[in-house]
Amino acid sequence: MKTLCFATHNLNKLAEIQLQMESICSIVGLKDIQCFEEIPETQDTIEGNAAQKAQYVLEQYGVPCFADDTGLEIDALQGRPGVYSARYAGPGCSPEDNMEKVLQEMSGIQERGAQFKTVLHLCLEKKTYVFTGIVRGKILEHKKGNKGFGYDPIFQPEGYTRTFAEMTMEEKNTLSHRGKATAQLIAFLKQHYSL
Ligand code: ITT
């Protein structure tokens, strides 16, 4: 089985992708390649940040890798927090602070439509590949559930009456933004990267 590095410091993301890819290839995180520094994320698009993270790790550590950049895009907020999802409530903020800010901004707004978008950027030696996953849903008025991470307690995917924070990791993976992008990555690797 081949090994690929997933260039993330977010252990929740790492766990989701390791679960989805466990029979496909061995996924290691940044600490496994002794990368402990923060990776620059200075682009103004989700696509740009995913590319920046993956390219940084390939250049600095010389290992084939992929990175994920994810944003919550809320219709009534013109796509915010979007690329600024991680630090929406300011430097050093917690996921609770971010959700609180979103709930406040959405207070009294009827139109609750939103989507999560993940861009996975894969760097294999000299070639790069991009996979995108989107899931539509809505922003609830209150947090629900204690599984998952980030904005999961306030996001309810379309066709469901539970938030991502009320789903197991397996179930979230079958329908989420990251799950969809990862399914494309798996299909690509099976076809083009002898595993
Ligand atoms: P890396 O850059 O190290 O991968 P990160 O947590 O900073 O980790 P992102 O910039 O992609 O990753 O995350 C943007 C924000 O979106 C961050 O606050 C996450 O908690 C949140 N987020 C990402 N994926 C999510 C998901 O599946 N469910 C809920 N929130 C998520």
PDB file of C-alpha atoms in Angstrom, residues 3 33 39 94 120 129 154 162 187:
ATOM      1  CA  THR A   3       1.646   6.329   1.505  1.00  0.00           C
ATOM      2  CA  ILE A  33       6.705  13.944   8.326  1.00  0.00           C
ATOM      3  CA  ILE A  39       1.771  26.444   6.648  1.00  0.00           C
ATOM      4  CA  SER A  94     -12.421  29.222  18.565  1.00  0.00           C
ATOM      5  CA  LEU A 120      -8.456  19.045  -2.504  1.00  0.00           C
ATOM      6  CA  TYR A 129      -4.716  17.686  -9.708  1.00  0.00           C
ATOM      7  CA  ILE A 154     -25.124  24.731  12.817  1.00  0.00           C
ATOM      8  CA  ARG A 162     -29.934  16.311  11.553  1.00  0.00           C
ATOM      9  CA  ALA A 187     -11.191   7.243  -8.086  1.00  0.00           C
TER      10      ALA A 187
END
